[in-house]
Each structure stands twice: as C-alpha cells, then as structure tokens.
C-alpha cells in the first residue's frame, strides 16, 4: 500500500545540490532533513533529533559514523551527551570543524532556517556554501554525541578522485563565509580568516602535487587571489604562526614546508 506522506520525485541526475534544491522547493513540512544516496541512518535518528528540539532549537544534529560497509552499529541515543549552543557558539565550532560541520545530512532543521537558502548547482562542493548561512539563522542548536548517521566512504566518490581545480570551490565558499561573518559575527572574523589561510595552504599543497601546466598556473592564480584578500592573523599555535608568516610571502614555499611538517608527523 502507498503511504500518502511519501512523495517520490523523478528527475535527471543533476548532482546533490540540485536534488536538494528540488526537494526544498517542494517540501511542505515544518522540519527538513537530508540523507545522501549512498549513506544510511538509524531508524531512530529523526525521533532522537526531534526530541532535542524545544521551542527555540532550530537545528539538531547527531554524530556521524564513517564506514565502508552496511550494518554499522548505531547508538540508541538514550544516554547520549548533548551540547546546546547559540548561533555564534555553533559557528565558532563549525569554523574549526569540531561540531556542526558543513555536512547537511545528520541534522534536522526547522523549515524557517533553511527557507530561501539554496545550494549551488553543478559544483563538486556545494554544502560549504550552504551550511554556515543556515547556522547563522538559528536561535539555538543542539549536538548529540549519539552516532546515528552512517557516512559511507566510497573509493570512487568525487572526493576520492585525483585532485582537480574544482576542489578550490571549498576555498571560495570559505571566502564568502568570511564576508558573511564580517557583516554578522565580526568577533569570529579572525578565527575564520586563520582557517581560510590554512585552507589556501592545503589547496596549494594539493595543486602542487596533483596539477601541472596551465591547470597548476590557474590554480596558483586563484589561490593567490583569495589569499590577497585575507587579513594577517596571529594563530595560537607556533607552527601555524610560522606557516602563515611564510605564506604571506610565498604560498608555494609555505605549502612545501607544510608537506615536510606532515611527513614528520609534526602537523596533520
């Protein structure tokens, strides 16, 4: 028998961003959730997240289990510790990739915080352009330590393919985030700028390893253009201070030093 609460939309494959946009445009419920096509969830995921959403909580998320197979063991959520944050507190954790990361699945959203915010279409990276804008709208956010979303790592996924200039889209998303924070949460600008400097370094590292010829030249130009817009920062970490001081003079040289530090297990 058909369930009248479920509606299937058939469309040509246009990528995850386009699929989510189509669903967002047609969704009518008060709550919104996403599950990627190759992932799976605990049957209790949404009941657990809903139980965390009091009258002012607009986003609830669970922990992610990274797996390569079916049958990932899930937590039941009954004993899970939770962290409740304001939008600014959650944004700081998001910038540092500690909690409330850019992944749209593993979360439950009130419709009002996602309405009118759409994913870029045709991108390799689309979630980093979307998530910070949603977090910034929320009144309160809750993170649960219960692992109830299985993120399946596929060896042939886009992010496991050889480095390409499309990977630089994440850097552009963080540049947009920096502008957003300057207007709405200026207290977080230095933190976001530091993380974007490091993103530029890792982008240069990937470009030097994976690109050549014109593609490498274009990547260097794009990374340099982003770095030129960043303010100088003074990280707490001495290793980062050294890297970013060098990066302000030569991003390729700083990326090569980053390789050495990683090879020596001094930095990851």
mmCIF file of C-alpha atoms in Angstrom:
data_model
loop_
_atom_site.group_PDB
_atom_site.id
_atom_site.type_symbol
_atom_site.label_atom_id
_atom_site.label_comp_id
_atom_site.label_asym_id
_atom_site.label_seq_id
_atom_site.Cartn_x
_atom_site.Cartn_y
_atom_site.Cartn_z
ATOM 1 C CA UNK A 1 0.000 0.000 0.000
ATOM 2 C CA UNK A 2 1.165 3.521 -0.722
ATOM 3 C CA UNK A 3 1.918 5.909 2.130
ATOM 4 C CA UNK A 4 0.365 9.297 1.379
ATOM 5 C CA UNK A 5 3.067 11.017 3.449
ATOM 6 C CA UNK A 6 5.771 9.946 0.991
ATOM 7 C CA UNK A 7 6.201 11.614 -2.379
ATOM 8 C CA UNK A 8 8.815 10.451 -4.886
ATOM 9 C CA UNK A 9 10.213 12.999 -7.328
ATOM 10 C CA UNK A 10 11.775 11.656 -10.526
ATOM 11 C CA UNK A 11 14.372 13.825 -12.255
ATOM 12 C CA UNK A 12 17.564 13.536 -14.250
ATOM 13 C CA UNK A 13 20.762 13.356 -12.236
ATOM 14 C CA UNK A 14 21.968 16.911 -11.727
ATOM 15 C CA UNK A 15 24.077 16.375 -8.637
ATOM 16 C CA UNK A 16 23.360 16.510 -4.919
ATOM 17 C CA UNK A 17 22.892 20.276 -4.802
ATOM 18 C CA UNK A 18 20.215 20.285 -7.477
ATOM 19 C CA UNK A 19 18.391 17.316 -5.922
ATOM 20 C CA UNK A 20 18.285 19.046 -2.540
ATOM 21 C CA UNK A 21 17.054 22.277 -4.117
ATOM 22 C CA UNK A 22 14.192 20.469 -5.850
ATOM 23 C CA UNK A 23 13.224 18.820 -2.573
ATOM 24 C CA UNK A 24 13.474 22.076 -0.602
ATOM 25 C CA UNK A 25 11.253 23.849 -3.121
ATOM 26 C CA UNK A 26 8.538 21.193 -2.819
ATOM 27 C CA UNK A 27 8.758 20.287 0.866
ATOM 28 C CA UNK A 28 5.739 21.315 2.930
ATOM 29 C CA UNK A 29 6.606 20.067 6.418
ATOM 30 C CA UNK A 30 7.822 22.056 9.413
ATOM 31 C CA UNK A 31 11.045 20.013 9.657
ATOM 32 C CA UNK A 32 13.657 19.276 6.980
ATOM 33 C CA UNK A 33 16.266 16.503 6.857
ATOM 34 C CA UNK A 34 18.610 15.104 4.203
ATOM 35 C CA UNK A 35 20.122 11.661 3.621
ATOM 36 C CA UNK A 36 22.716 11.214 0.881
ATOM 37 C CA UNK A 37 22.045 8.447 -1.617
ATOM 38 C CA UNK A 38 24.924 6.188 -0.546
ATOM 39 C CA UNK A 39 24.505 6.673 3.222
ATOM 40 C CA UNK A 40 22.081 5.154 5.727
ATOM 41 C CA UNK A 41 20.626 6.107 9.096
ATOM 42 C CA UNK A 42 19.412 4.637 12.352
ATOM 43 C CA UNK A 43 15.633 4.062 12.299
ATOM 44 C CA UNK A 44 15.540 6.201 15.441
ATOM 45 C CA UNK A 45 17.563 9.130 14.076
ATOM 46 C CA UNK A 46 14.789 11.626 13.477
ATOM 47 C CA UNK A 47 12.848 10.693 16.607
ATOM 48 C CA UNK A 48 16.020 11.352 18.603
ATOM 49 C CA UNK A 49 16.771 14.681 16.926
ATOM 50 C CA UNK A 50 13.154 15.799 17.246
ATOM 51 C CA UNK A 51 13.247 15.048 20.969
ATOM 52 C CA UNK A 52 16.088 17.579 21.306
ATOM 53 C CA UNK A 53 14.224 20.403 19.579
ATOM 54 C CA UNK A 54 12.492 22.528 22.178
ATOM 55 C CA UNK A 55 10.605 25.667 21.208
ATOM 56 C CA UNK A 56 13.737 27.685 20.387
ATOM 57 C CA UNK A 57 16.013 24.991 18.928
ATOM 58 C CA UNK A 58 16.162 25.311 15.156
ATOM 59 C CA UNK A 59 18.902 22.768 14.317
ATOM 60 C CA UNK A 60 19.719 19.428 15.962
ATOM 61 C CA UNK A 61 22.485 17.115 14.819
ATOM 62 C CA UNK A 62 23.877 13.703 15.708
ATOM 63 C CA UNK A 63 27.405 12.325 15.461
ATOM 64 C CA UNK A 64 28.493 10.643 12.228
ATOM 65 C CA UNK A 65 29.808 7.093 11.903
ATOM 66 C CA UNK A 66 32.245 6.756 8.983
ATOM 67 C CA UNK A 67 32.009 3.337 7.358
ATOM 68 C CA UNK A 68 32.713 1.439 4.152
ATOM 69 C CA UNK A 69 30.066 -1.237 4.651
ATOM 70 C CA UNK A 70 26.479 -1.963 5.630
ATOM 71 C CA UNK A 71 25.462 -2.834 9.160
ATOM 72 C CA UNK A 72 27.181 -0.026 11.028
ATOM 73 C CA UNK A 73 26.270 -0.244 14.750
ATOM 74 C CA UNK A 74 24.299 2.788 15.910
ATOM 75 C CA UNK A 75 23.778 4.310 19.347
ATOM 76 C CA UNK A 76 20.210 4.412 20.602
ATOM 77 C CA UNK A 77 20.535 7.989 21.822
ATOM 78 C CA UNK A 78 19.112 7.393 25.287
ATOM 79 C CA UNK A 79 22.395 8.038 27.120
ATOM 80 C CA UNK A 80 23.891 10.499 24.660
ATOM 81 C CA UNK A 81 25.504 13.676 25.935
ATOM 82 C CA UNK A 82 24.339 16.861 24.259
ATOM 83 C CA UNK A 83 25.775 20.330 23.693
ATOM 84 C CA UNK A 84 23.470 23.337 23.290
ATOM 85 C CA UNK A 85 24.800 26.445 21.538
ATOM 86 C CA UNK A 86 23.835 29.878 20.366
ATOM 87 C CA UNK A 87 24.320 30.595 16.675
ATOM 88 C CA UNK A 88 27.656 32.310 17.334
ATOM 89 C CA UNK A 89 28.935 29.477 19.535
ATOM 90 C CA UNK A 90 27.897 26.918 16.916
ATOM 91 C CA UNK A 91 29.521 28.962 14.152
ATOM 92 C CA UNK A 92 32.836 29.006 16.030
ATOM 93 C CA UNK A 93 32.710 25.206 16.356
ATOM 94 C CA UNK A 94 31.709 24.930 12.692
ATOM 95 C CA UNK A 95 34.670 27.053 11.563
ATOM 96 C CA UNK A 96 37.035 24.780 13.494
ATOM 97 C CA UNK A 97 35.266 21.664 12.135
ATOM 98 C CA UNK A 98 34.585 20.422 15.662
ATOM 99 C CA UNK A 99 30.770 20.330 15.703
ATOM 100 C CA UNK A 100 28.035 21.482 13.310
ATOM 101 C CA UNK A 101 30.267 20.672 10.340
ATOM 102 C CA UNK A 102 29.295 21.561 6.782
ATOM 103 C CA UNK A 103 27.624 18.189 6.088
ATOM 104 C CA UNK A 104 23.869 18.860 5.591
ATOM 105 C CA UNK A 105 22.771 15.295 6.479
ATOM 106 C CA UNK A 106 22.977 14.181 10.135
ATOM 107 C CA UNK A 107 20.892 17.242 11.038
ATOM 108 C CA UNK A 108 17.233 18.147 11.460
ATOM 109 C CA UNK A 109 16.239 21.721 10.604
ATOM 110 C CA UNK A 110 13.216 23.854 11.241
ATOM 111 C CA UNK A 111 11.886 24.957 7.906
ATOM 112 C CA UNK A 112 12.257 28.652 8.771
ATOM 113 C CA UNK A 113 16.074 28.458 8.956
ATOM 114 C CA UNK A 114 16.541 26.815 5.540
ATOM 115 C CA UNK A 115 13.779 28.563 3.619
ATOM 116 C CA UNK A 116 15.139 30.571 0.704
ATOM 117 C CA UNK A 117 18.701 29.241 1.072
ATOM 118 C CA UNK A 118 19.614 27.029 -1.873
ATOM 119 C CA UNK A 119 22.662 25.000 -2.826
ATOM 120 C CA UNK A 120 24.857 25.964 -5.786
ATOM 121 C CA UNK A 121 24.203 23.552 -8.635
ATOM 122 C CA UNK A 122 26.801 21.762 -10.718
ATOM 123 C CA UNK A 123 29.539 22.130 -8.095
ATOM 124 C CA UNK A 124 31.829 19.432 -6.781
ATOM 125 C CA UNK A 125 31.438 21.146 -3.392
ATOM 126 C CA UNK A 126 28.038 22.608 -2.557
ATOM 127 C CA UNK A 127 27.448 22.108 1.167
ATOM 128 C CA UNK A 128 30.113 24.590 2.319
ATOM 129 C CA UNK A 129 28.232 27.394 0.551
ATOM 130 C CA UNK A 130 25.003 26.485 2.362
ATOM 131 C CA UNK A 131 25.546 25.320 5.923
ATOM 132 C CA UNK A 132 27.065 28.430 7.522
ATOM 133 C CA UNK A 133 24.127 30.532 6.303
ATOM 134 C CA UNK A 134 21.673 28.134 7.949
ATOM 135 C CA UNK A 135 23.618 28.011 11.219
ATOM 136 C CA UNK A 136 23.690 31.800 11.305
ATOM 137 C CA UNK A 137 19.885 31.959 11.236
ATOM 138 C CA UNK A 138 19.289 29.547 14.107
ATOM 139 C CA UNK A 139 18.202 30.698 17.554
ATOM 140 C CA UNK A 140 19.621 27.622 19.311
ATOM 141 C CA UNK A 141 21.393 24.489 18.076
ATOM 142 C CA UNK A 142 21.915 21.118 19.767
ATOM 143 C CA UNK A 143 24.573 18.487 19.077
ATOM 144 C CA UNK A 144 24.070 14.912 20.271
ATOM 145 C CA UNK A 145 27.040 12.574 20.667
ATOM 146 C CA UNK A 146 24.867 9.631 19.583
ATOM 147 C CA UNK A 147 26.203 8.103 16.347
ATOM 148 C CA UNK A 148 23.071 7.616 14.265
ATOM 149 C CA UNK A 149 24.108 8.618 10.727
ATOM 150 C CA UNK A 150 26.363 6.330 8.654
ATOM 151 C CA UNK A 151 28.523 8.208 6.165
ATOM 152 C CA UNK A 152 29.663 5.629 3.648
ATOM 153 C CA UNK A 153 33.097 6.306 2.160
ATOM 154 C CA UNK A 154 33.182 5.146 -1.443
ATOM 155 C CA UNK A 155 36.584 4.682 -3.131
ATOM 156 C CA UNK A 156 35.134 6.011 -6.398
ATOM 157 C CA UNK A 157 33.425 9.072 -4.884
ATOM 158 C CA UNK A 158 34.195 12.548 -6.212
ATOM 159 C CA UNK A 159 36.268 13.475 -3.161
ATOM 160 C CA UNK A 160 38.480 10.390 -3.573
ATOM 161 C CA UNK A 161 39.341 11.137 -7.186
ATOM 162 C CA UNK A 162 42.629 12.838 -8.166
ATOM 163 C CA UNK A 163 42.952 16.494 -7.179
ATOM 164 C CA UNK A 164 41.316 18.943 -9.574
ATOM 165 C CA UNK A 165 40.724 22.677 -9.608
ATOM 166 C CA UNK A 166 37.106 22.006 -8.637
ATOM 167 C CA UNK A 167 38.397 21.298 -5.128
ATOM 168 C CA UNK A 168 39.121 25.025 -4.851
ATOM 169 C CA UNK A 169 35.370 25.638 -4.609
ATOM 170 C CA UNK A 170 35.645 24.959 -0.874
ATOM 171 C CA UNK A 171 38.114 27.827 -0.578
ATOM 172 C CA UNK A 172 35.699 30.147 -2.381
ATOM 173 C CA UNK A 173 32.892 29.074 -0.027
ATOM 174 C CA UNK A 174 35.016 29.967 2.991
ATOM 175 C CA UNK A 175 35.808 33.351 1.460
ATOM 176 C CA UNK A 176 32.067 34.006 1.171
ATOM 177 C CA UNK A 177 31.675 32.853 4.775
ATOM 178 C CA UNK A 178 34.349 35.329 5.872
ATOM 179 C CA UNK A 179 32.421 38.184 4.245
ATOM 180 C CA UNK A 180 29.207 36.967 5.894
ATOM 181 C CA UNK A 181 30.856 36.882 9.321
ATOM 182 C CA UNK A 182 32.293 40.362 8.858
ATOM 183 C CA UNK A 183 28.736 41.624 8.492
ATOM 184 C CA UNK A 184 27.012 39.484 11.145
ATOM 185 C CA UNK A 185 29.521 37.990 13.592
ATOM 186 C CA UNK A 186 32.663 40.152 13.466
ATOM 187 C CA UNK A 187 34.001 38.509 16.637
ATOM 188 C CA UNK A 188 34.660 35.373 14.564
ATOM 189 C CA UNK A 189 36.459 37.013 11.639
ATOM 190 C CA UNK A 190 39.990 36.321 12.924
ATOM 191 C CA UNK A 191 39.169 32.666 13.585
ATOM 192 C CA UNK A 192 37.597 32.241 10.135
ATOM 193 C CA UNK A 193 40.488 34.074 8.459
ATOM 194 C CA UNK A 194 43.020 31.761 10.119
ATOM 195 C CA UNK A 195 41.131 28.690 8.910
ATOM 196 C CA UNK A 196 40.895 30.151 5.408
ATOM 197 C CA UNK A 197 44.651 30.803 5.367
ATOM 198 C CA UNK A 198 45.138 27.120 6.202
ATOM 199 C CA UNK A 199 42.639 26.140 3.503
ATOM 200 C CA UNK A 200 44.666 28.163 0.988
ATOM 201 C CA UNK A 201 47.802 26.334 2.114
ATOM 202 C CA UNK A 202 46.212 22.903 1.742
ATOM 203 C CA UNK A 203 44.792 23.964 -1.633
ATOM 204 C CA UNK A 204 48.267 24.994 -2.778
ATOM 205 C CA UNK A 205 49.686 21.730 -1.444
ATOM 206 C CA UNK A 206 47.099 19.703 -3.390
ATOM 207 C CA UNK A 207 47.638 21.774 -6.524
ATOM 208 C CA UNK A 208 51.429 21.355 -6.459
ATOM 209 C CA UNK A 209 51.045 17.598 -6.035
ATOM 210 C CA UNK A 210 48.138 16.973 -8.392
ATOM 211 C CA UNK A 211 48.232 19.587 -11.145
ATOM 212 C CA UNK A 212 50.669 20.710 -13.801
ATOM 213 C CA UNK A 213 50.985 23.125 -16.693
ATOM 214 C CA UNK A 214 48.138 25.550 -17.290
ATOM 215 C CA UNK A 215 45.901 23.938 -14.652
ATOM 216 C CA UNK A 216 48.562 24.491 -11.988
ATOM 217 C CA UNK A 217 49.130 28.069 -13.120
ATOM 218 C CA UNK A 218 45.394 28.807 -12.933
ATOM 219 C CA UNK A 219 45.124 27.177 -9.511
ATOM 220 C CA UNK A 220 48.040 29.238 -8.170
ATOM 221 C CA UNK A 221 46.389 32.372 -9.518
ATOM 222 C CA UNK A 222 43.033 31.541 -7.900
ATOM 223 C CA UNK A 223 44.568 30.648 -4.537
ATOM 224 C CA UNK A 224 46.730 33.754 -4.581
ATOM 225 C CA UNK A 225 43.713 35.943 -5.342
ATOM 226 C CA UNK A 226 41.889 34.596 -2.283
ATOM 227 C CA UNK A 227 44.933 34.916 -0.010
ATOM 228 C CA UNK A 228 45.401 38.523 -1.125
ATOM 229 C CA UNK A 229 42.003 39.356 0.406
ATOM 230 C CA UNK A 230 42.809 37.889 3.825
ATOM 231 C CA UNK A 231 43.903 39.890 6.850
ATOM 232 C CA UNK A 232 47.095 38.895 8.676
ATOM 233 C CA UNK A 233 46.338 36.681 11.669
ATOM 234 C CA UNK A 234 48.276 35.541 14.729
ATOM 235 C CA UNK A 235 47.386 31.892 15.492
ATOM 236 C CA UNK A 236 47.896 30.474 18.979
ATOM 237 C CA UNK A 237 49.860 27.574 17.511
ATOM 238 C CA UNK A 238 53.530 28.357 16.900
ATOM 239 C CA UNK A 239 53.611 26.006 13.899
ATOM 240 C CA UNK A 240 50.686 27.788 12.299
ATOM 241 C CA UNK A 241 52.251 31.189 13.010
ATOM 242 C CA UNK A 242 55.399 30.077 11.203
ATOM 243 C CA UNK A 243 53.456 28.675 8.242
ATOM 244 C CA UNK A 244 51.222 31.704 7.822
ATOM 245 C CA UNK A 245 54.101 34.165 8.173
ATOM 246 C CA UNK A 246 55.800 32.352 5.285
ATOM 247 C CA UNK A 247 52.515 32.091 3.351
ATOM 248 C CA UNK A 248 52.162 35.876 3.297
ATOM 249 C CA UNK A 249 55.413 35.981 1.305
ATOM 250 C CA UNK A 250 55.146 32.741 -0.703
ATOM 251 C CA UNK A 251 52.232 30.310 -0.635
ATOM 252 C CA UNK A 252 54.123 27.625 -2.631
ATOM 253 C CA UNK A 253 57.043 27.758 -0.179
ATOM 254 C CA UNK A 254 54.672 27.518 2.787
ATOM 255 C CA UNK A 255 52.885 24.568 1.142
ATOM 256 C CA UNK A 256 56.213 22.757 0.722
ATOM 257 C CA UNK A 257 57.024 23.391 4.386
ATOM 258 C CA UNK A 258 53.574 22.034 5.255
ATOM 259 C CA UNK A 259 54.478 18.829 3.389
ATOM 260 C CA UNK A 260 57.630 18.476 5.489
ATOM 261 C CA UNK A 261 55.744 19.012 8.758
ATOM 262 C CA UNK A 262 53.138 16.430 7.761
ATOM 263 C CA UNK A 263 55.795 13.904 6.693
ATOM 264 C CA UNK A 264 57.497 14.362 10.076
ATOM 265 C CA UNK A 265 54.121 13.932 11.844
ATOM 266 C CA UNK A 266 54.518 17.389 13.350
ATOM 267 C CA UNK A 267 51.271 18.622 11.766
ATOM 268 C CA UNK A 268 48.314 16.795 10.260
#
